[in-house]
Amino acid sequence: MKITVLVENSPGAKIELEPEFGLSLLIETGERRILLDTGASGRFAINAEKMGLDLETVDWLVLSHGHYDHGGGLEAFFLRNQKAKAIFRRGAERPFFGSLMPSMPDWLHRAGLLTRYIGLDARILSRFSDRIRWIETDVELAPGLRVLTAIPRLHALAKGNHYLLIRRDNRFLPDDFSHELLLVVEEKGEAVVFSGCAHNGILNMLEAVRQNEPWRPIRSAIGGFHLNLPRSEKMSASAREIRELARELGQRVTGEIHTGHCTGAEAFLIMKKELGERLQAMHTGIQFEA
């Protein structure tokens, strides 16, 4: 299985490619191509073209959750690809916001001084509505290719979620991340698990896979783990909590773990001390096997 990081926060060795705050992964397994997320803009598509990758050949687009840094490039994808089935979890269309002071009164949120919109573009969702399949339960897209929505909450959720809100009836409430999903690709009897940001907690996402197929080993976990505060390099969890997370990941995953985007550099280094070469950083333009 080959994974290409089309866009991520950090630049890679290919200087002609442009990073941005967001994530987009191209997954190639056998004859199938899956795009997980589209970054914050059309930059992922421009990078793909520079790398000689044809987005028209993508079979499925899977959106991990309803934030702009994962679905900001939807229009660019739909204009370049006429055939892919787009899989979104119901709820990803709702109005989401990020706030530096999430507990302040609603009227201050509406003023927009410390709160900004971070959801998807409703006009794009309407324009391409015939391309989108909204799901509410676990779905098998094809043999060995599953999207899971039933995520248990046996472990802690990402602490950075505190700053993320949803607007309901003109009130600003904590986002419960019921719009998040995970992608599971099975190969050679093992599972490779993909998350966008793991707002529900990466351990809970791995538990969803275990509960779904308890006999199948998890070979790799790939994606963001949301260990940073929003748009910051400050960690949202303590060093002790991150070390414990790394140990738990190491016990649940048999092979390599690839992470980036919202995981953060400081948290990555702490995890690296626990996991060694099993933990690898994602950067814009890198390609790896999983």
mmCIF file of C-alpha atoms in Angstrom:
data_model
loop_
_atom_site.group_PDB
_atom_site.id
_atom_site.type_symbol
_atom_site.label_atom_id
_atom_site.label_comp_id
_atom_site.label_asym_id
_atom_site.label_seq_id
_atom_site.Cartn_x
_atom_site.Cartn_y
_atom_site.Cartn_z
ATOM 1 C CA MET A 1 0.000 0.000 0.000
ATOM 2 C CA LYS A 2 1.431 3.342 -1.060
ATOM 3 C CA ILE A 3 0.546 6.631 0.623
ATOM 4 C CA THR A 4 1.365 10.066 -0.779
ATOM 5 C CA VAL A 5 1.018 13.144 1.419
ATOM 6 C CA LEU A 6 -0.393 15.667 -1.065
ATOM 7 C CA VAL A 7 -0.472 18.459 1.484
ATOM 8 C CA GLU A 8 0.388 18.867 5.167
ATOM 9 C CA ASN A 9 1.456 21.741 7.429
ATOM 10 C CA SER A 10 5.166 21.276 6.836
ATOM 11 C CA PRO A 11 7.290 21.302 3.667
ATOM 12 C CA GLY A 12 9.126 18.206 2.537
ATOM 13 C CA ALA A 13 12.217 17.678 0.418
ATOM 14 C CA LYS A 14 10.390 18.590 -2.805
ATOM 15 C CA ILE A 15 10.698 22.361 -2.675
ATOM 16 C CA GLU A 16 8.361 22.883 -5.618
ATOM 17 C CA LEU A 17 5.441 21.649 -3.502
ATOM 18 C CA GLU A 18 3.578 24.035 -1.207
ATOM 19 C CA PRO A 19 2.461 23.091 2.319
ATOM 20 C CA GLU A 20 -0.539 24.524 4.152
ATOM 21 C CA PHE A 21 -2.376 24.006 7.426
ATOM 22 C CA GLY A 22 -4.364 20.945 6.436
ATOM 23 C CA LEU A 23 -4.102 17.336 5.356
ATOM 24 C CA SER A 24 -4.692 15.326 2.193
ATOM 25 C CA LEU A 25 -3.527 11.748 1.631
ATOM 26 C CA LEU A 26 -3.625 9.706 -1.572
ATOM 27 C CA ILE A 27 -3.851 5.982 -0.809
ATOM 28 C CA GLU A 28 -3.067 3.417 -3.498
ATOM 29 C CA THR A 29 -3.776 -0.233 -2.786
ATOM 30 C CA GLY A 30 -3.883 -2.706 -5.623
ATOM 31 C CA GLU A 31 -5.951 -1.140 -8.395
ATOM 32 C CA ARG A 32 -7.820 1.155 -6.003
ATOM 33 C CA ARG A 33 -7.149 4.804 -5.218
ATOM 34 C CA ILE A 34 -8.649 6.605 -2.255
ATOM 35 C CA LEU A 35 -8.251 10.279 -1.377
ATOM 36 C CA LEU A 36 -8.567 11.031 2.329
ATOM 37 C CA ASP A 37 -9.381 14.736 2.745
ATOM 38 C CA THR A 38 -8.518 17.674 0.500
ATOM 39 C CA GLY A 39 -6.562 20.062 2.709
ATOM 40 C CA ALA A 40 -7.633 23.683 3.193
ATOM 41 C CA SER A 41 -7.629 24.734 -0.469
ATOM 42 C CA GLY A 42 -6.861 23.489 -3.951
ATOM 43 C CA ARG A 43 -3.173 23.310 -3.103
ATOM 44 C CA PHE A 44 -3.282 19.520 -2.703
ATOM 45 C CA ALA A 45 -4.424 19.238 -6.328
ATOM 46 C CA ILE A 46 -1.663 21.515 -7.602
ATOM 47 C CA ASN A 47 0.888 19.469 -5.673
ATOM 48 C CA ALA A 48 -0.557 16.267 -7.138
ATOM 49 C CA GLU A 49 -0.155 17.651 -10.650
ATOM 50 C CA LYS A 50 3.445 18.657 -9.937
ATOM 51 C CA MET A 51 4.110 15.095 -8.766
ATOM 52 C CA GLY A 52 2.544 13.614 -11.892
ATOM 53 C CA LEU A 53 -0.436 12.146 -10.018
ATOM 54 C CA ASP A 54 -3.764 12.114 -11.865
ATOM 55 C CA LEU A 55 -6.668 12.833 -9.509
ATOM 56 C CA GLU A 56 -9.113 11.692 -12.194
ATOM 57 C CA THR A 57 -8.096 8.128 -11.349
ATOM 58 C CA VAL A 58 -9.265 8.399 -7.707
ATOM 59 C CA ASP A 59 -12.118 5.963 -6.985
ATOM 60 C CA TRP A 60 -13.273 7.267 -3.598
ATOM 61 C CA LEU A 61 -13.002 10.539 -1.725
ATOM 62 C CA VAL A 62 -13.414 10.076 2.032
ATOM 63 C CA LEU A 63 -13.853 13.177 4.201
ATOM 64 C CA SER A 64 -12.710 12.570 7.773
ATOM 65 C CA HIS A 65 -14.767 15.395 9.340
ATOM 66 C CA GLY A 66 -16.365 18.736 8.605
ATOM 67 C CA HIS A 67 -13.511 21.208 9.106
ATOM 68 C CA TYR A 68 -12.110 23.476 6.398
ATOM 69 C CA ASP A 69 -8.527 22.220 6.716
ATOM 70 C CA HIS A 70 -9.734 18.806 5.539
ATOM 71 C CA GLY A 71 -12.516 19.819 3.154
ATOM 72 C CA GLY A 72 -11.383 23.193 1.835
ATOM 73 C CA GLY A 73 -10.264 21.659 -1.456
ATOM 74 C CA LEU A 74 -13.514 19.869 -2.308
ATOM 75 C CA GLU A 75 -14.273 22.075 -5.297
ATOM 76 C CA ALA A 76 -10.791 21.555 -6.733
ATOM 77 C CA PHE A 77 -11.244 17.802 -6.470
ATOM 78 C CA PHE A 78 -14.739 17.610 -7.938
ATOM 79 C CA LEU A 79 -13.679 19.742 -10.906
ATOM 80 C CA ARG A 80 -10.764 17.391 -11.620
ATOM 81 C CA ASN A 81 -12.529 14.097 -10.979
ATOM 82 C CA GLN A 82 -15.871 13.145 -12.501
ATOM 83 C CA LYS A 83 -16.215 9.568 -11.225
ATOM 84 C CA ALA A 84 -15.187 9.238 -7.582
ATOM 85 C CA LYS A 85 -17.755 8.401 -4.935
ATOM 86 C CA ALA A 86 -17.529 10.970 -2.116
ATOM 87 C CA ILE A 87 -18.214 9.615 1.381
ATOM 88 C CA PHE A 88 -19.130 12.131 4.096
ATOM 89 C CA ARG A 89 -20.541 11.489 7.543
ATOM 90 C CA ARG A 90 -23.888 13.128 8.201
ATOM 91 C CA GLY A 91 -23.314 16.223 10.299
ATOM 92 C CA ALA A 92 -20.151 17.336 8.511
ATOM 93 C CA GLU A 93 -22.267 19.993 6.767
ATOM 94 C CA ARG A 94 -23.060 21.815 10.012
ATOM 95 C CA PRO A 95 -21.593 25.225 10.985
ATOM 96 C CA PHE A 96 -18.401 24.730 13.001
ATOM 97 C CA PHE A 97 -16.298 27.381 14.707
ATOM 98 C CA GLY A 98 -13.014 27.739 16.523
ATOM 99 C CA SER A 99 -12.703 30.143 19.439
ATOM 100 C CA LEU A 100 -9.898 31.364 21.666
ATOM 101 C CA MET A 101 -12.496 31.820 24.435
ATOM 102 C CA PRO A 102 -15.101 29.092 23.923
ATOM 103 C CA SER A 103 -16.998 29.819 27.162
ATOM 104 C CA MET A 104 -17.781 33.475 26.384
ATOM 105 C CA PRO A 105 -21.410 34.563 25.714
ATOM 106 C CA ASP A 106 -23.020 33.735 22.379
ATOM 107 C CA TRP A 107 -23.266 37.375 21.330
ATOM 108 C CA LEU A 108 -19.479 37.696 21.565
ATOM 109 C CA HIS A 109 -19.049 34.579 19.419
ATOM 110 C CA ARG A 110 -21.386 36.124 16.852
ATOM 111 C CA ALA A 111 -19.303 39.314 16.843
ATOM 112 C CA GLY A 112 -16.466 37.259 15.400
ATOM 113 C CA LEU A 113 -13.596 38.896 17.282
ATOM 114 C CA LEU A 114 -12.252 35.736 18.925
ATOM 115 C CA THR A 115 -14.348 33.177 17.044
ATOM 116 C CA ARG A 116 -14.092 32.195 13.389
ATOM 117 C CA TYR A 117 -15.887 29.853 11.030
ATOM 118 C CA ILE A 118 -13.969 26.625 10.364
ATOM 119 C CA GLY A 119 -16.649 24.533 8.652
ATOM 120 C CA LEU A 120 -17.149 23.543 5.036
ATOM 121 C CA ASP A 121 -18.375 25.853 2.278
ATOM 122 C CA ALA A 122 -22.133 25.257 2.074
ATOM 123 C CA ARG A 123 -22.211 26.519 -1.511
ATOM 124 C CA ILE A 124 -19.766 23.807 -2.593
ATOM 125 C CA LEU A 125 -21.775 21.122 -0.791
ATOM 126 C CA SER A 126 -24.914 22.286 -2.596
ATOM 127 C CA ARG A 127 -23.249 22.597 -5.988
ATOM 128 C CA PHE A 128 -21.849 19.061 -5.878
ATOM 129 C CA SER A 129 -24.617 17.443 -3.817
ATOM 130 C CA ASP A 130 -25.134 14.728 -6.441
ATOM 131 C CA ARG A 131 -21.544 13.560 -5.883
ATOM 132 C CA ILE A 132 -21.810 13.158 -2.106
ATOM 133 C CA ARG A 133 -23.049 10.108 -0.221
ATOM 134 C CA TRP A 134 -23.944 10.963 3.352
ATOM 135 C CA ILE A 135 -23.558 8.072 5.787
ATOM 136 C CA GLU A 136 -24.637 7.576 9.402
ATOM 137 C CA THR A 137 -23.396 4.044 10.069
ATOM 138 C CA ASP A 138 -20.372 1.892 9.278
ATOM 139 C CA VAL A 139 -20.094 1.224 5.540
ATOM 140 C CA GLU A 140 -18.101 -1.249 3.471
ATOM 141 C CA LEU A 141 -17.183 0.612 0.285
ATOM 142 C CA ALA A 142 -15.615 -2.466 -1.292
ATOM 143 C CA PRO A 143 -14.036 -5.693 -0.051
ATOM 144 C CA GLY A 144 -11.261 -4.667 2.337
ATOM 145 C CA LEU A 145 -12.260 -0.991 2.354
ATOM 146 C CA ARG A 146 -14.406 0.259 5.230
ATOM 147 C CA VAL A 147 -15.497 3.530 6.776
ATOM 148 C CA LEU A 148 -16.352 3.384 10.482
ATOM 149 C CA THR A 149 -18.603 5.836 12.308
ATOM 150 C CA ALA A 150 -19.304 3.885 15.512
ATOM 151 C CA ILE A 151 -16.411 5.165 17.610
ATOM 152 C CA PRO A 152 -16.510 4.130 21.300
ATOM 153 C CA ARG A 153 -15.341 6.516 23.984
ATOM 154 C CA LEU A 154 -13.337 4.296 26.278
ATOM 155 C CA HIS A 155 -10.327 6.624 26.257
ATOM 156 C CA ALA A 156 -9.877 10.385 26.434
ATOM 157 C CA LEU A 157 -10.872 12.589 23.518
ATOM 158 C CA ALA A 158 -8.464 15.198 22.184
ATOM 159 C CA LYS A 159 -8.163 17.997 24.749
ATOM 160 C CA GLY A 160 -7.872 20.609 21.995
ATOM 161 C CA ASN A 161 -11.544 19.953 21.231
ATOM 162 C CA HIS A 162 -12.316 22.420 24.030
ATOM 163 C CA TYR A 163 -11.768 25.299 21.593
ATOM 164 C CA LEU A 164 -14.012 23.886 18.860
ATOM 165 C CA LEU A 165 -17.705 24.688 18.647
ATOM 166 C CA ILE A 166 -20.860 23.994 16.670
ATOM 167 C CA ARG A 167 -23.664 26.527 16.178
ATOM 168 C CA ARG A 168 -27.163 25.192 16.856
ATOM 169 C CA ASP A 169 -30.226 27.465 16.957
ATOM 170 C CA ASN A 170 -27.877 30.458 17.053
ATOM 171 C CA ARG A 171 -26.146 29.099 20.151
ATOM 172 C CA PHE A 172 -22.477 28.156 20.244
ATOM 173 C CA LEU A 173 -22.018 24.745 21.862
ATOM 174 C CA PRO A 174 -19.111 22.304 22.255
ATOM 175 C CA ASP A 175 -18.577 20.210 19.143
ATOM 176 C CA ASP A 176 -19.250 16.559 19.985
ATOM 177 C CA PHE A 177 -17.481 15.326 16.824
ATOM 178 C CA SER A 178 -20.302 13.033 15.811
ATOM 179 C CA HIS A 179 -19.366 14.105 12.255
ATOM 180 C CA GLU A 180 -15.987 12.330 12.356
ATOM 181 C CA LEU A 181 -15.200 8.976 10.752
ATOM 182 C CA LEU A 182 -12.181 6.784 10.140
ATOM 183 C CA LEU A 183 -11.010 4.824 7.124
ATOM 184 C CA VAL A 184 -9.811 1.221 7.344
ATOM 185 C CA VAL A 185 -7.961 -0.411 4.466
ATOM 186 C CA GLU A 186 -7.339 -4.143 4.807
ATOM 187 C CA GLU A 187 -4.360 -5.734 3.106
ATOM 188 C CA LYS A 188 -2.750 -9.151 3.610
ATOM 189 C CA GLY A 189 -5.073 -9.890 6.514
ATOM 190 C CA GLU A 190 -4.125 -6.742 8.439
ATOM 191 C CA ALA A 191 -5.757 -3.343 8.919
ATOM 192 C CA VAL A 192 -4.269 0.057 8.143
ATOM 193 C CA VAL A 193 -6.197 2.794 9.968
ATOM 194 C CA PHE A 194 -6.460 6.382 8.703
ATOM 195 C CA SER A 195 -7.609 9.377 10.743
ATOM 196 C CA GLY A 196 -7.902 13.010 9.737
ATOM 197 C CA CYS A 197 -7.476 14.625 13.151
ATOM 198 C CA ALA A 198 -8.681 11.944 15.597
ATOM 199 C CA HIS A 199 -10.784 14.418 17.558
ATOM 200 C CA ASN A 200 -12.517 11.376 19.071
ATOM 201 C CA GLY A 201 -9.109 10.149 20.252
ATOM 202 C CA ILE A 202 -6.850 7.881 18.226
ATOM 203 C CA LEU A 203 -7.109 5.112 20.843
ATOM 204 C CA ASN A 204 -10.897 5.186 20.556
ATOM 205 C CA MET A 205 -10.582 4.948 16.790
ATOM 206 C CA LEU A 206 -8.332 1.912 17.073
ATOM 207 C CA GLU A 207 -10.834 0.432 19.514
ATOM 208 C CA ALA A 208 -13.557 0.893 16.871
ATOM 209 C CA VAL A 209 -11.485 -1.232 14.501
ATOM 210 C CA ARG A 210 -10.864 -3.862 17.178
ATOM 211 C CA GLN A 211 -14.555 -4.091 18.057
ATOM 212 C CA ASN A 212 -15.476 -4.341 14.381
ATOM 213 C CA GLU A 213 -13.012 -7.145 13.640
ATOM 214 C CA PRO A 214 -11.301 -8.298 16.854
ATOM 215 C CA TRP A 215 -9.271 -10.967 15.069
ATOM 216 C CA ARG A 216 -7.578 -8.606 12.597
ATOM 217 C CA PRO A 217 -4.183 -7.097 13.576
ATOM 218 C CA ILE A 218 -3.741 -3.347 13.107
ATOM 219 C CA ARG A 219 -0.570 -2.957 11.076
ATOM 220 C CA SER A 220 -0.370 0.824 10.885
ATOM 221 C CA ALA A 221 -2.063 4.019 12.106
ATOM 222 C CA ILE A 222 -1.785 7.053 9.845
ATOM 223 C CA GLY A 223 -3.042 10.631 10.270
ATOM 224 C CA GLY A 224 -3.305 13.526 12.671
ATOM 225 C CA PHE A 225 -3.735 12.868 16.402
ATOM 226 C CA HIS A 226 -4.781 16.392 17.516
ATOM 227 C CA LEU A 227 -2.270 16.847 20.319
ATOM 228 C CA ASN A 228 -1.786 20.566 19.630
ATOM 229 C CA LEU A 229 -3.912 23.504 20.608
ATOM 230 C CA PRO A 230 -5.676 24.961 17.542
ATOM 231 C CA ARG A 231 -3.308 26.848 15.221
ATOM 232 C CA SER A 232 -0.547 26.627 17.793
ATOM 233 C CA GLU A 233 2.631 24.698 18.547
ATOM 234 C CA LYS A 234 1.591 24.367 22.186
ATOM 235 C CA MET A 235 0.557 20.902 23.319
ATOM 236 C CA SER A 236 -3.024 20.334 24.441
ATOM 237 C CA ALA A 237 -2.003 17.398 26.657
ATOM 238 C CA SER A 238 0.770 16.977 29.214
ATOM 239 C CA ALA A 239 4.052 15.272 28.370
ATOM 240 C CA ARG A 240 3.059 12.402 30.654
ATOM 241 C CA GLU A 241 -0.243 11.935 28.836
ATOM 242 C CA ILE A 242 1.484 11.967 25.462
ATOM 243 C CA ARG A 243 4.069 9.412 26.609
ATOM 244 C CA GLU A 244 1.267 7.154 27.795
ATOM 245 C CA LEU A 245 -0.558 7.603 24.487
ATOM 246 C CA ALA A 246 2.592 6.592 22.619
ATOM 247 C CA ARG A 247 2.948 3.453 24.754
ATOM 248 C CA GLU A 248 -0.686 2.525 24.159
ATOM 249 C CA LEU A 249 -0.309 3.061 20.411
ATOM 250 C CA GLY A 250 2.804 0.920 20.388
ATOM 251 C CA GLN A 251 0.890 -1.924 22.014
ATOM 252 C CA ARG A 252 -2.088 -1.723 19.654
ATOM 253 C CA VAL A 253 -0.260 -1.237 16.350
ATOM 254 C CA THR A 254 2.136 -3.924 15.120
ATOM 255 C CA GLY A 255 4.043 -1.805 12.591
ATOM 256 C CA GLU A 256 4.763 1.839 11.829
ATOM 257 C CA ILE A 257 2.777 4.899 12.874
ATOM 258 C CA HIS A 258 2.792 7.950 10.591
ATOM 259 C CA THR A 259 1.532 11.259 11.912
ATOM 260 C CA GLY A 260 1.562 14.998 11.307
ATOM 261 C CA HIS A 261 -0.746 17.997 10.805
ATOM 262 C CA CYS A 262 -2.437 18.552 14.192
ATOM 263 C CA THR A 263 -0.135 16.259 16.186
ATOM 264 C CA GLY A 264 2.489 18.968 16.568
ATOM 265 C CA ALA A 265 6.282 18.936 16.622
ATOM 266 C CA GLU A 266 6.708 18.902 20.402
ATOM 267 C CA ALA A 267 4.251 16.055 20.918
ATOM 268 C CA PHE A 268 5.867 14.159 18.047
ATOM 269 C CA LEU A 269 9.289 14.324 19.715
ATOM 270 C CA ILE A 270 7.878 13.013 22.989
ATOM 271 C CA MET A 271 6.212 10.135 21.170
ATOM 272 C CA LYS A 272 9.383 9.478 19.184
ATOM 273 C CA LYS A 273 11.312 8.808 22.394
ATOM 274 C CA GLU A 274 8.819 6.059 23.225
ATOM 275 C CA LEU A 275 8.312 4.567 19.772
ATOM 276 C CA GLY A 276 11.668 5.138 18.078
ATOM 277 C CA GLU A 277 11.763 4.344 14.367
ATOM 278 C CA ARG A 278 8.235 2.987 14.479
ATOM 279 C CA LEU A 279 7.010 6.605 14.525
ATOM 280 C CA GLN A 280 7.460 8.605 11.327
ATOM 281 C CA ALA A 281 6.563 12.215 10.526
ATOM 282 C CA MET A 282 4.456 13.178 7.538
ATOM 283 C CA HIS A 283 5.448 16.166 5.393
ATOM 284 C CA THR A 284 4.086 17.581 2.158
ATOM 285 C CA GLY A 285 5.117 15.427 -0.778
ATOM 286 C CA ILE A 286 6.533 12.401 1.012
ATOM 287 C CA GLN A 287 5.576 8.904 -0.118
ATOM 288 C CA PHE A 288 5.769 5.759 1.971
ATOM 289 C CA GLU A 289 4.571 2.164 2.132
ATOM 290 C CA ALA A 290 2.271 0.962 4.889
#
